[in-house]
Tab-separated table of C-alpha atoms and ligand atoms in Angstrom:
chain	number	residue	atom	x	y	z
A	1	MET	CA	226.246	13.955	214.889
A	2	LYS	CA	225.311	10.462	213.836
A	3	LEU	CA	221.756	9.778	214.961
A	4	PRO	CA	221.620	7.230	217.765
A	5	PHE	CA	219.765	3.976	217.470
A	6	ALA	CA	216.159	3.883	218.727
A	7	GLU	CA	213.420	1.259	218.956
A	8	PRO	CA	211.478	1.228	215.634
A	9	PHE	CA	208.079	1.222	217.360
A	10	LYS	CA	206.089	3.218	219.859
A	11	ILE	CA	204.133	1.773	222.759
A	12	LYS	CA	200.334	1.695	222.587
A	13	MET	CA	199.555	-0.394	225.641
A	14	VAL	CA	201.573	-0.920	228.793
A	15	GLU	CA	201.764	-3.652	231.397
A	16	ASN	CA	202.782	-2.273	234.770
A	17	LEU	CA	205.631	-3.921	236.613
A	18	LYS	CA	205.615	-4.332	240.354
A	19	ARG	CA	208.581	-3.052	242.326
A	20	THR	CA	209.751	-5.089	245.296
A	21	THR	CA	212.472	-4.429	247.868
A	22	LYS	CA	215.676	-6.388	248.284
A	23	GLU	CA	214.450	-7.704	251.645
A	24	GLU	CA	211.220	-8.936	250.051
A	25	ARG	CA	213.111	-10.611	247.242
A	26	GLU	CA	215.393	-12.384	249.693
A	27	LYS	CA	212.303	-13.881	251.287
A	28	TYR	CA	210.591	-14.731	247.960
A	29	ILE	CA	213.587	-16.584	246.586
A	30	LYS	CA	214.190	-18.422	249.871
A	31	ASP	CA	210.528	-19.462	249.904
A	32	SER	CA	211.074	-20.704	246.321
A	33	TYR	CA	213.990	-22.894	247.487
A	34	TYR	CA	216.331	-20.713	245.431
A	35	ASN	CA	214.765	-22.055	242.231
A	36	LEU	CA	213.962	-19.210	239.813
A	37	PHE	CA	211.323	-21.341	238.057
A	38	ASN	CA	209.324	-21.359	241.301
A	39	LEU	CA	208.972	-17.568	241.420
A	40	LYS	CA	205.626	-16.027	240.572
A	41	SER	CA	206.237	-13.792	237.566
A	42	GLU	CA	204.690	-10.786	239.321
A	43	LEU	CA	207.565	-10.899	241.805
A	44	VAL	CA	210.038	-10.443	238.942
A	45	PHE	CA	210.844	-6.927	237.737
A	46	ILE	CA	212.648	-7.749	234.491
A	47	ASP	CA	212.110	-11.286	233.265
A	48	LEU	CA	214.901	-12.656	231.073
A	49	LEU	CA	214.152	-16.327	231.775
A	50	THR	CA	213.430	-16.995	228.104
A	51	ASP	CA	212.640	-15.341	224.768
A	52	SER	CA	210.206	-18.171	223.971
A	53	GLY	CA	206.587	-17.069	223.697
A	54	THR	CA	207.313	-13.957	225.755
A	55	GLY	CA	207.364	-11.389	222.947
A	56	ALA	CA	204.920	-8.555	222.306
A	57	MET	CA	202.602	-8.730	219.309
A	58	SER	CA	202.026	-5.662	217.155
A	59	ASP	CA	198.763	-3.739	216.821
A	60	ILE	CA	198.261	-5.415	213.434
A	61	GLN	CA	198.771	-8.876	214.930
A	62	TRP	CA	196.225	-8.080	217.632
A	63	SER	CA	193.790	-6.983	214.956
A	64	GLU	CA	194.397	-10.281	213.124
A	65	LEU	CA	193.171	-12.054	216.275
A	66	MET	CA	189.789	-10.407	215.804
A	67	LYS	CA	189.608	-11.568	212.199
A	68	GLY	CA	190.637	-15.178	212.863
A	69	ASP	CA	188.419	-17.874	211.357
A	70	GLU	CA	187.740	-20.669	213.852
A	71	SER	CA	186.313	-23.176	211.354
A	72	TYR	CA	187.387	-26.739	212.090
A	73	ALA	CA	188.230	-27.507	208.483
A	74	GLY	CA	189.426	-25.172	205.754
A	75	SER	CA	189.813	-22.115	207.985
A	76	ARG	CA	190.579	-18.868	206.145
A	77	SER	CA	193.317	-18.215	208.720
A	78	TYR	CA	194.964	-21.521	207.788
A	79	TYR	CA	195.135	-20.411	204.154
A	80	GLN	CA	196.443	-17.019	205.236
A	81	LEU	CA	199.285	-18.776	207.096
A	82	LYS	CA	199.867	-21.141	204.164
A	83	GLU	CA	200.272	-18.123	201.869
A	84	ALA	CA	202.709	-16.439	204.289
A	85	ILE	CA	204.832	-19.596	204.590
A	86	LYS	CA	204.947	-19.939	200.800
A	87	ASP	CA	205.741	-16.264	200.352
A	88	ILE	CA	208.398	-15.854	203.082
A	89	LEU	CA	209.900	-19.345	203.360
A	90	GLY	CA	209.090	-20.818	199.961
A	91	PHE	CA	207.497	-24.088	201.082
A	92	GLU	CA	204.470	-25.486	199.269
A	93	TYR	CA	203.218	-27.723	202.100
A	94	PHE	CA	202.852	-27.115	205.814
A	95	LEU	CA	201.210	-28.492	208.942
A	96	PRO	CA	200.376	-26.327	211.959
A	97	THR	CA	201.318	-27.706	215.403
A	98	HIS	CA	200.857	-26.388	218.931
A	99	GLN	CA	204.557	-25.574	219.347
A	100	GLY	CA	208.045	-26.478	218.092
A	101	ARG	CA	208.481	-29.762	219.920
A	102	ALA	CA	205.135	-30.919	218.548
A	103	ALA	CA	206.441	-30.282	215.033
A	104	GLU	CA	209.444	-32.453	215.920
A	105	ASN	CA	207.159	-35.135	217.322
A	106	VAL	CA	205.105	-35.319	214.121
A	107	LEU	CA	207.970	-35.111	211.614
A	108	PHE	CA	210.223	-37.519	213.505
A	109	SER	CA	207.381	-40.023	213.830
A	110	VAL	CA	207.517	-40.319	210.039
A	111	LEU	CA	211.270	-40.220	209.568
A	112	ILE	CA	213.105	-41.808	212.519
A	113	LYS	CA	213.430	-45.517	213.259
A	114	LYS	CA	215.309	-47.189	216.109
A	115	GLY	CA	219.065	-47.139	215.514
A	116	ASP	CA	218.958	-44.144	213.141
A	117	ILE	CA	221.569	-41.404	213.240
A	118	ILE	CA	220.650	-37.728	212.905
A	119	PRO	CA	223.622	-35.408	212.456
A	120	GLY	CA	223.306	-31.684	213.096
A	121	ASN	CA	224.841	-28.676	214.870
A	122	SER	CA	224.218	-28.938	218.647
A	123	HIS	CA	220.609	-30.177	218.501
A	124	PHE	CA	218.220	-28.282	220.775
A	125	ASP	CA	217.222	-30.309	223.839
A	126	THR	CA	213.647	-31.101	222.720
A	127	THR	CA	215.017	-32.093	219.285
A	128	LYS	CA	217.523	-34.411	220.893
A	129	GLY	CA	214.836	-35.702	223.245
A	130	HIS	CA	212.539	-36.607	220.348
A	131	ILE	CA	215.403	-38.302	218.483
A	132	GLU	CA	216.513	-40.343	221.516
A	133	PHE	CA	212.935	-41.212	222.500
A	134	ARG	CA	212.688	-43.076	219.170
A	135	GLY	CA	215.975	-44.900	219.746
A	136	GLY	CA	217.877	-42.608	217.406
A	137	LYS	CA	221.172	-40.873	218.015
A	138	ALA	CA	221.884	-37.153	217.589
A	139	VAL	CA	225.460	-36.563	216.391
A	140	ASP	CA	226.849	-33.072	216.920
A	141	CYS	CA	228.902	-31.898	213.927
A	142	THR	CA	229.319	-28.231	214.975
A	143	ILE	CA	232.673	-26.663	214.048
A	144	ASP	CA	235.284	-26.702	216.836
A	145	GLU	CA	235.238	-22.885	216.970
A	146	GLY	CA	231.678	-23.147	218.327
A	147	PHE	CA	232.919	-24.697	221.563
A	148	ASP	CA	235.464	-22.013	222.452
A	149	PRO	CA	233.688	-19.404	224.607
A	150	THR	CA	236.422	-16.793	224.239
A	151	LEU	CA	236.834	-17.025	220.472
A	152	ASN	CA	235.288	-14.254	218.390
A	153	TYR	CA	234.132	-15.989	215.197
A	154	PRO	CA	231.270	-14.758	212.988
A	155	PHE	CA	229.452	-18.070	212.389
A	156	LYS	CA	230.004	-20.260	215.430
A	157	GLY	CA	226.880	-22.262	214.602
A	158	ASN	CA	228.323	-23.694	211.361
A	159	VAL	CA	228.393	-27.394	210.571
A	160	ASP	CA	231.849	-28.958	210.141
A	161	LEU	CA	231.661	-30.568	206.688
A	162	ASN	CA	234.430	-33.052	207.452
A	163	LYS	CA	232.692	-34.223	210.621
A	164	LEU	CA	229.436	-34.552	208.689
A	165	GLU	CA	230.997	-36.472	205.794
A	166	ARG	CA	232.684	-38.811	208.268
A	167	VAL	CA	229.266	-39.631	209.758
A	168	PHE	CA	227.961	-40.307	206.215
A	169	LYS	CA	230.927	-42.546	205.379
A	170	GLU	CA	231.139	-44.458	208.639
A	171	ASN	CA	227.480	-45.469	208.822
A	172	PRO	CA	225.105	-47.252	206.490
A	173	ILE	CA	223.506	-44.340	204.654
A	174	GLU	CA	219.999	-45.799	205.049
A	175	LYS	CA	220.471	-45.310	208.825
A	176	ILE	CA	220.691	-41.533	208.292
A	177	PRO	CA	217.168	-40.339	207.451
A	178	PHE	CA	218.069	-36.645	207.528
A	179	VAL	CA	220.393	-33.917	208.799
A	180	ILE	CA	218.980	-31.084	210.927
A	181	VAL	CA	220.657	-27.686	211.105
A	182	THR	CA	219.479	-25.302	213.830
A	183	ILE	CA	219.511	-21.584	212.967
A	184	THR	CA	220.562	-19.763	215.022
A	185	ASN	CA	222.246	-22.412	217.105
A	186	ASN	CA	220.380	-22.008	220.406
A	187	THR	CA	222.360	-24.579	222.396
A	188	GLY	CA	225.566	-22.927	221.192
A	189	GLY	CA	224.457	-19.515	222.507
A	190	GLY	CA	222.319	-18.180	219.647
A	191	GLN	CA	225.251	-18.335	217.218
A	192	PRO	CA	224.447	-18.040	213.511
A	193	VAL	CA	225.089	-20.379	210.582
A	194	SER	CA	226.354	-18.835	207.335
A	195	LEU	CA	224.467	-19.197	204.071
A	196	GLU	CA	227.622	-20.544	202.454
A	197	ASN	CA	227.659	-23.292	205.095
A	198	ILE	CA	223.999	-24.193	204.481
A	199	LYS	CA	224.738	-24.357	200.748
A	200	GLN	CA	227.700	-26.695	201.323
A	201	VAL	CA	225.788	-28.900	203.773
A	202	SER	CA	222.978	-29.094	201.236
A	203	ALA	CA	225.381	-30.151	198.462
A	204	LEU	CA	226.920	-32.811	200.697
A	205	CYS	CA	223.494	-34.121	201.681
A	206	LYS	CA	222.479	-34.303	197.999
A	207	LYS	CA	225.663	-36.195	197.150
A	208	TYR	CA	224.803	-38.854	199.731
A	209	GLY	CA	221.051	-38.762	199.124
A	210	VAL	CA	220.213	-37.575	202.655
A	211	ARG	CA	217.417	-35.099	203.356
A	212	LEU	CA	218.216	-31.758	204.981
A	213	PHE	CA	215.908	-29.982	207.434
A	214	ILE	CA	216.241	-26.703	209.276
A	215	ASP	CA	215.191	-26.127	212.879
A	216	GLY	CA	214.138	-22.569	212.109
A	217	ALA	CA	213.045	-21.156	215.481
A	218	ARG	CA	215.311	-18.112	214.979
A	219	PHE	CA	215.633	-18.095	211.191
A	220	ALA	CA	215.089	-14.332	210.914
A	221	GLU	CA	217.778	-13.449	213.455
A	222	ASN	CA	220.096	-15.811	211.570
A	223	ALA	CA	219.302	-14.018	208.305
A	224	TYR	CA	220.200	-10.691	209.917
A	225	PHE	CA	223.623	-12.061	210.897
A	226	ILE	CA	224.105	-13.333	207.324
A	227	LYS	CA	223.372	-9.862	205.966
A	228	GLU	CA	225.696	-8.200	208.485
A	229	ARG	CA	228.577	-10.669	208.440
A	230	GLU	CA	228.589	-12.464	205.082
A	231	GLU	CA	230.077	-10.256	202.379
A	232	ALA	CA	228.152	-11.860	199.498
A	233	TYR	CA	224.799	-11.048	201.107
A	234	LYS	CA	225.260	-7.527	202.397
A	235	ASN	CA	223.177	-6.026	199.611
A	236	LYS	CA	220.393	-8.596	199.763
A	237	THR	CA	217.211	-7.981	201.714
A	238	ILE	CA	216.380	-10.164	204.726
A	239	ARG	CA	213.542	-11.765	202.766
A	240	GLU	CA	215.835	-12.556	199.819
A	241	ILE	CA	218.302	-14.177	202.204
A	242	VAL	CA	215.554	-16.179	203.928
A	243	LYS	CA	214.138	-17.342	200.585
A	244	GLU	CA	217.527	-18.427	199.299
A	245	LEU	CA	218.457	-20.172	202.545
A	246	PHE	CA	215.341	-22.333	202.586
A	247	SER	CA	215.670	-23.085	198.854
A	248	TYR	CA	218.590	-25.397	199.721
A	249	VAL	CA	216.650	-27.612	202.139
A	250	ASP	CA	213.804	-30.138	202.116
A	251	GLY	CA	211.834	-28.674	204.978
A	252	MET	CA	211.811	-27.182	208.444
A	253	THR	CA	210.424	-27.447	211.937
A	254	MET	CA	209.418	-24.202	213.573
A	255	SER	CA	208.766	-22.971	217.082
A	256	SER	CA	206.639	-19.917	216.307
A	257	LYS	CA	207.214	-18.717	219.884
A	258	LYS	CA	210.504	-17.238	218.722
A	259	ASP	CA	210.751	-15.636	215.275
A	260	GLY	CA	207.071	-16.316	214.583
A	261	MET	CA	206.449	-13.378	216.934
A	262	VAL	CA	203.521	-15.091	218.671
A	263	ASN	CA	203.083	-16.475	222.165
A	264	MET	CA	202.292	-20.068	221.193
A	265	GLY	CA	202.443	-22.177	218.047
A	266	GLY	CA	204.628	-24.076	215.628
A	267	PHE	CA	204.645	-25.773	212.248
A	268	ILE	CA	206.379	-28.146	209.877
A	269	ALA	CA	206.962	-26.962	206.318
A	270	MET	CA	208.154	-29.104	203.424
A	271	ARG	CA	208.410	-29.569	199.696
A	272	ASP	CA	207.619	-33.271	199.248
A	273	PRO	CA	203.872	-34.010	198.874
A	274	GLU	CA	204.404	-37.651	199.917
A	275	LEU	CA	206.106	-36.595	203.171
A	276	PHE	CA	203.254	-34.147	203.724
A	277	ARG	CA	200.713	-36.962	203.345
A	278	GLU	CA	202.578	-39.227	205.765
A	279	ALA	CA	203.096	-36.464	208.329
A	280	SER	CA	199.411	-35.462	208.074
A	281	VAL	CA	198.426	-38.821	209.598
A	282	PHE	CA	200.534	-38.167	212.700
A	283	ASN	CA	199.444	-34.538	212.826
A	284	ILE	CA	195.807	-35.601	212.964
A	285	MET	CA	196.620	-38.101	215.716
A	286	PHE	CA	198.766	-35.873	217.921
A	287	GLU	CA	197.824	-32.286	217.093
A	288	GLY	CA	194.538	-31.876	215.280
A	289	PHE	CA	193.116	-31.810	211.785
A	290	VAL	CA	195.560	-30.622	209.105
A	291	THR	CA	194.025	-27.134	208.834
A	292	TYR	CA	194.463	-26.238	212.507
A	293	GLY	CA	196.885	-28.717	214.137
A	294	GLY	CA	196.483	-27.514	217.715
A	295	MET	CA	196.271	-23.815	216.874
A	296	ASN	CA	193.358	-21.413	217.072
A	297	GLY	CA	192.420	-19.855	213.741
A	298	ARG	CA	193.145	-16.407	215.189
A	299	ASP	CA	196.604	-17.516	216.311
A	300	MET	CA	197.409	-18.774	212.804
A	301	ALA	CA	196.369	-15.353	211.481
A	302	ALA	CA	198.628	-13.546	213.980
A	303	LEU	CA	201.487	-15.902	213.090
A	304	ALA	CA	201.057	-15.224	209.367
A	305	ARG	CA	201.511	-11.524	210.105
A	306	GLY	CA	204.370	-12.289	212.539
A	307	LEU	CA	206.427	-13.924	209.779
A	308	TYR	CA	206.313	-10.653	207.832
A	309	GLU	CA	207.188	-8.541	210.879
A	310	SER	CA	210.132	-10.678	212.000
A	311	THR	CA	211.710	-10.444	208.542
A	312	GLU	CA	211.737	-6.647	208.469
A	313	TYR	CA	215.255	-5.235	208.628
A	314	ASP	CA	214.408	-2.415	211.063
A	315	TYR	CA	212.904	-4.828	213.552
A	316	LEU	CA	215.864	-7.221	213.340
A	317	GLU	CA	218.377	-4.410	213.675
A	318	TYR	CA	216.629	-3.277	216.858
A	319	ARG	CA	216.383	-6.840	218.117
A	320	VAL	CA	219.993	-7.893	217.651
A	321	LYS	CA	221.371	-4.482	218.616
A	322	GLN	CA	219.490	-4.561	221.907
A	323	VAL	CA	221.073	-7.886	222.805
A	324	GLU	CA	224.465	-6.479	221.764
A	325	TYR	CA	223.783	-3.350	223.835
A	326	LEU	CA	223.274	-5.363	226.999
A	327	GLY	CA	226.432	-7.365	226.264
A	328	LYS	CA	228.437	-4.185	225.742
A	329	LYS	CA	227.184	-2.617	228.995
A	330	LEU	CA	228.039	-5.736	230.977
A	331	LYS	CA	231.525	-5.798	229.476
A	332	GLU	CA	232.039	-2.146	230.363
A	333	TYR	CA	231.368	-3.046	233.991
A	334	GLY	CA	233.857	-5.911	233.782
A	335	VAL	CA	231.219	-8.637	233.956
A	336	PRO	CA	232.575	-11.681	232.055
A	337	ILE	CA	230.340	-12.732	229.143
A	338	LEU	CA	230.490	-15.127	226.193
A	339	GLU	CA	231.464	-13.584	222.882
A	340	PRO	CA	230.372	-12.793	220.327
A	341	VAL	CA	226.944	-12.080	221.791
A	342	GLY	CA	224.268	-14.213	220.089
A	343	GLY	CA	220.956	-13.196	218.579
A	344	HIS	CA	218.595	-13.644	221.509
A	345	ALA	CA	220.573	-13.729	224.737
A	346	VAL	CA	223.653	-12.677	226.647
A	347	PHE	CA	225.435	-15.375	228.631
A	348	ILE	CA	227.375	-14.452	231.779
A	349	ASP	CA	230.319	-16.753	232.474
A	350	ALA	CA	229.834	-17.842	236.089
A	351	LYS	CA	233.186	-19.625	236.295
A	352	ARG	CA	234.971	-16.340	235.680
A	353	PHE	CA	232.425	-14.397	237.764
A	354	PHE	CA	232.806	-16.608	240.877
A	355	PRO	CA	236.203	-18.312	240.422
A	356	HIS	CA	236.266	-19.166	244.139
A	357	ILE	CA	233.044	-21.180	244.022
A	358	PRO	CA	233.354	-24.794	242.810
A	359	GLN	CA	230.923	-26.161	240.213
A	360	SER	CA	229.622	-28.576	242.837
A	361	GLU	CA	228.077	-25.512	244.559
A	362	TYR	CA	226.326	-24.306	241.366
A	363	PRO	CA	227.937	-20.894	240.722
A	364	ALA	CA	225.651	-20.032	237.765
A	365	GLN	CA	222.564	-20.697	239.873
A	366	LEU	CA	224.099	-18.588	242.642
A	367	LEU	CA	224.619	-15.769	240.177
A	368	GLY	CA	220.989	-16.067	239.064
A	369	VAL	CA	219.766	-15.896	242.648
A	370	GLU	CA	222.003	-12.946	243.548
A	371	LEU	CA	220.926	-11.048	240.428
A	372	TYR	CA	217.296	-11.581	241.387
A	373	ILE	CA	217.886	-10.388	244.943
A	374	GLU	CA	219.872	-7.384	243.762
A	375	GLY	CA	217.478	-6.111	241.101
A	376	GLY	CA	214.487	-8.416	240.636
A	377	VAL	CA	216.021	-9.614	237.357
A	378	ARG	CA	215.417	-13.254	236.405
A	379	GLY	CA	217.817	-15.187	234.179
A	380	VAL	CA	218.241	-18.930	233.839
A	381	GLU	CA	221.055	-21.286	234.799
A	382	ILE	CA	222.726	-23.128	231.921
A	383	GLY	CA	225.206	-25.060	233.982
A	384	THR	CA	225.608	-27.962	236.363
A	385	ILE	CA	222.006	-28.097	237.561
A	386	LEU	CA	220.743	-28.187	233.964
A	387	ALA	CA	223.423	-30.729	232.965
A	388	ASP	CA	221.846	-33.172	235.430
A	389	ARG	CA	223.290	-36.533	236.492
A	390	ASP	CA	224.779	-39.192	234.256
A	391	PRO	CA	221.922	-41.691	233.769
A	392	GLU	CA	224.348	-44.619	234.114
A	393	THR	CA	226.585	-43.639	237.036
A	394	GLY	CA	224.171	-41.294	238.821
A	395	LYS	CA	227.068	-38.877	239.259
A	396	GLU	CA	226.718	-35.170	238.576
A	397	ARG	CA	227.992	-33.977	235.218
A	398	PHE	CA	230.081	-30.810	235.334
A	399	PRO	CA	229.787	-29.031	231.962
A	400	LYS	CA	232.668	-27.087	230.477
A	401	LEU	CA	230.582	-23.921	230.520
A	402	GLU	CA	228.787	-22.675	233.621
A	403	LEU	CA	226.508	-19.869	232.433
A	404	LEU	CA	223.680	-17.576	233.417
A	405	ARG	CA	221.582	-16.850	230.331
A	406	LEU	CA	219.785	-13.528	230.023
A	407	ALA	CA	217.341	-14.080	227.154
A	408	ILE	CA	215.616	-10.985	225.869
A	409	PRO	CA	211.920	-11.136	224.926
A	410	ARG	CA	211.071	-9.544	221.552
A	411	ARG	CA	209.772	-5.924	221.605
A	412	VAL	CA	209.086	-6.065	225.365
A	413	TYR	CA	211.811	-4.099	227.123
A	414	THR	CA	213.545	-0.819	226.311
A	415	ASN	CA	217.255	-0.104	226.527
A	416	ASN	CA	216.593	1.605	229.892
A	417	HIS	CA	215.658	-1.851	231.146
A	418	MET	CA	218.925	-3.164	229.727
A	419	ASP	CA	220.835	-0.422	231.602
A	420	TYR	CA	219.070	-1.503	234.778
A	421	VAL	CA	219.969	-5.172	234.225
A	422	ALA	CA	223.607	-4.306	233.566
A	423	VAL	CA	223.883	-2.224	236.757
A	424	ALA	CA	222.240	-4.963	238.821
A	425	ALA	CA	224.787	-7.465	237.464
A	426	ALA	CA	227.642	-5.002	238.030
A	427	ASN	CA	226.554	-4.545	241.665
A	428	VAL	CA	226.642	-8.298	242.241
A	429	PHE	CA	230.030	-8.420	240.495
A	430	GLU	CA	231.366	-5.712	242.806
A	431	LYS	CA	230.579	-7.741	245.909
A	432	ARG	CA	231.406	-11.147	244.402
A	433	ASN	CA	234.158	-11.825	246.932
A	434	ASP	CA	231.769	-11.337	249.859
A	435	ILE	CA	229.656	-14.162	248.465
A	436	LYS	CA	231.558	-17.154	249.697
A	437	ARG	CA	229.429	-20.244	249.228
A	438	GLY	CA	226.861	-21.621	246.826
A	439	PHE	CA	224.092	-24.161	247.316
A	440	LYS	CA	223.423	-27.772	248.023
A	441	ILE	CA	220.482	-29.692	246.595
A	442	ILE	CA	217.839	-30.854	249.066
A	443	TYR	CA	215.404	-32.237	246.468
A	444	GLU	CA	215.759	-33.214	242.818
A	445	ALA	CA	213.594	-35.075	240.307
A	446	PRO	CA	215.064	-38.103	238.493
A	447	ILE	CA	215.119	-36.229	235.132
A	448	MET	CA	214.892	-32.549	234.094
A	449	ARG	CA	215.733	-31.645	237.669
A	450	HIS	CA	216.281	-27.935	237.002
A	451	PHE	CA	212.546	-27.189	236.807
A	452	THR	CA	211.725	-28.466	240.295
A	453	VAL	CA	215.042	-28.607	242.163
A	454	LYS	CA	215.067	-27.346	245.774
A	455	LEU	CA	218.225	-25.744	247.121
A	456	LYS	CA	219.658	-24.674	250.443
A	457	ARG	CA	222.382	-22.072	250.997
A	458	LEU	CA	225.687	-23.461	252.281
B	1	PLP	C1	212.284	-23.499	221.429
B	1	PLP	C2	212.969	-24.347	220.460
B	1	PLP	C3	212.446	-25.595	220.072
B	1	PLP	C4	211.190	-26.182	220.684
B	1	PLP	O1	210.108	-25.363	220.500
B	1	PLP	P1	208.915	-25.216	221.579
B	1	PLP	O2	208.000	-24.263	220.900
B	1	PLP	O3	209.502	-24.698	222.847
B	1	PLP	O4	208.318	-26.566	221.744
B	1	PLP	C5	213.145	-26.308	219.126
B	1	PLP	N1	214.297	-25.859	218.618
B	1	PLP	C6	214.831	-24.671	218.972
B	1	PLP	C7	216.111	-24.210	218.359
B	1	PLP	C8	214.189	-23.888	219.912
B	1	PLP	O5	214.752	-22.731	220.293
């Protein structure tokens, strides 16, 4: 028999989970105004709210914490991280920051002026926020295939070269300070970008004299997809793929809370010493001196180790296969999901799950609430509540996709937990027709309403 897949680690320390009853959960979620962000984490059995900063560090990372050097300037841990970034990613210069959005804040402070245009593939929301805050405009050049939730395509995160060249041609080139490609494409469902595509985008950027940056939060997961799905790279190691990928670009922003395998942190890495000097000024202002930038020495040491661990094939195989496993189980039970399953999360399609519930009653939120009541599982709504109101008309925006995202933390749950999640979702699916109405909003903030919204059952 072919040996089955198993987690490539054993568990040295455990964190006990509290069991609650369905009746208790009904009360907890009602008391939280049906907002999953309001739940105390100890009332959640399996927490799939996000994969950001929720992963488990290894024994070696924990030992790095003990060895961290907390010197203000010139910390040994800073140099350890600098070495790791050079070795794994190939960049000569880097600045630590407290998380990914802080890296964006610092880099964009140097590069973006009012009226600038920043093309990319479905910019992440903090990326877009930092572009728009400076009066810039984020232009989405993702391939059309990326917007079709039922289409099985290997690299749905790819940049459409024609769309990108049109942006270059139709605008004064000095208004385009850089292009940013997000790998994997988080907003698009954790969909990868091919190495061939990066190479072509890089060539196009060079032709027009525009810099190219990578938003690399999930660069290692992306490299795994390249190895698995791109013929030319199937015999390359993950580290070879990562090295080659970054060789085509000018720099990157990083949220270390994802493929950095740590709970907090970020950085900017780059090749140009002049850009490094300019960005250092903003880093010192916003984050901290250049050799710590908002991070503890020990956390830089754990991150340095994390970059090696996240680029190990066995880890990545486990990681991506676990996400796939949950997707497969859900499909077996008939639960409608987006395909192909991305690198960090499974998305349940709430429109197909609750076809009788209009978007104005927030079906994806309803699904999230019902899944919590059924099994104590917490996902997150990526739908109408998140889409918020149009700032000009004040009307609600109804997005094409109404989804419940189940994001899987790294090295935290076993496949038994995934079985449990799938059965909980299947149980809700079985009684979907008995659930007749959704919610109405009784309180919402003027922006980013999803974090604090209060709901009432209809
Ligand atoms: C999480 C994330 C960010 C922002 O990073 P934070 O560490 O949350 O500030 C930026 N881009 C992508 C693709 C992300 O997933």
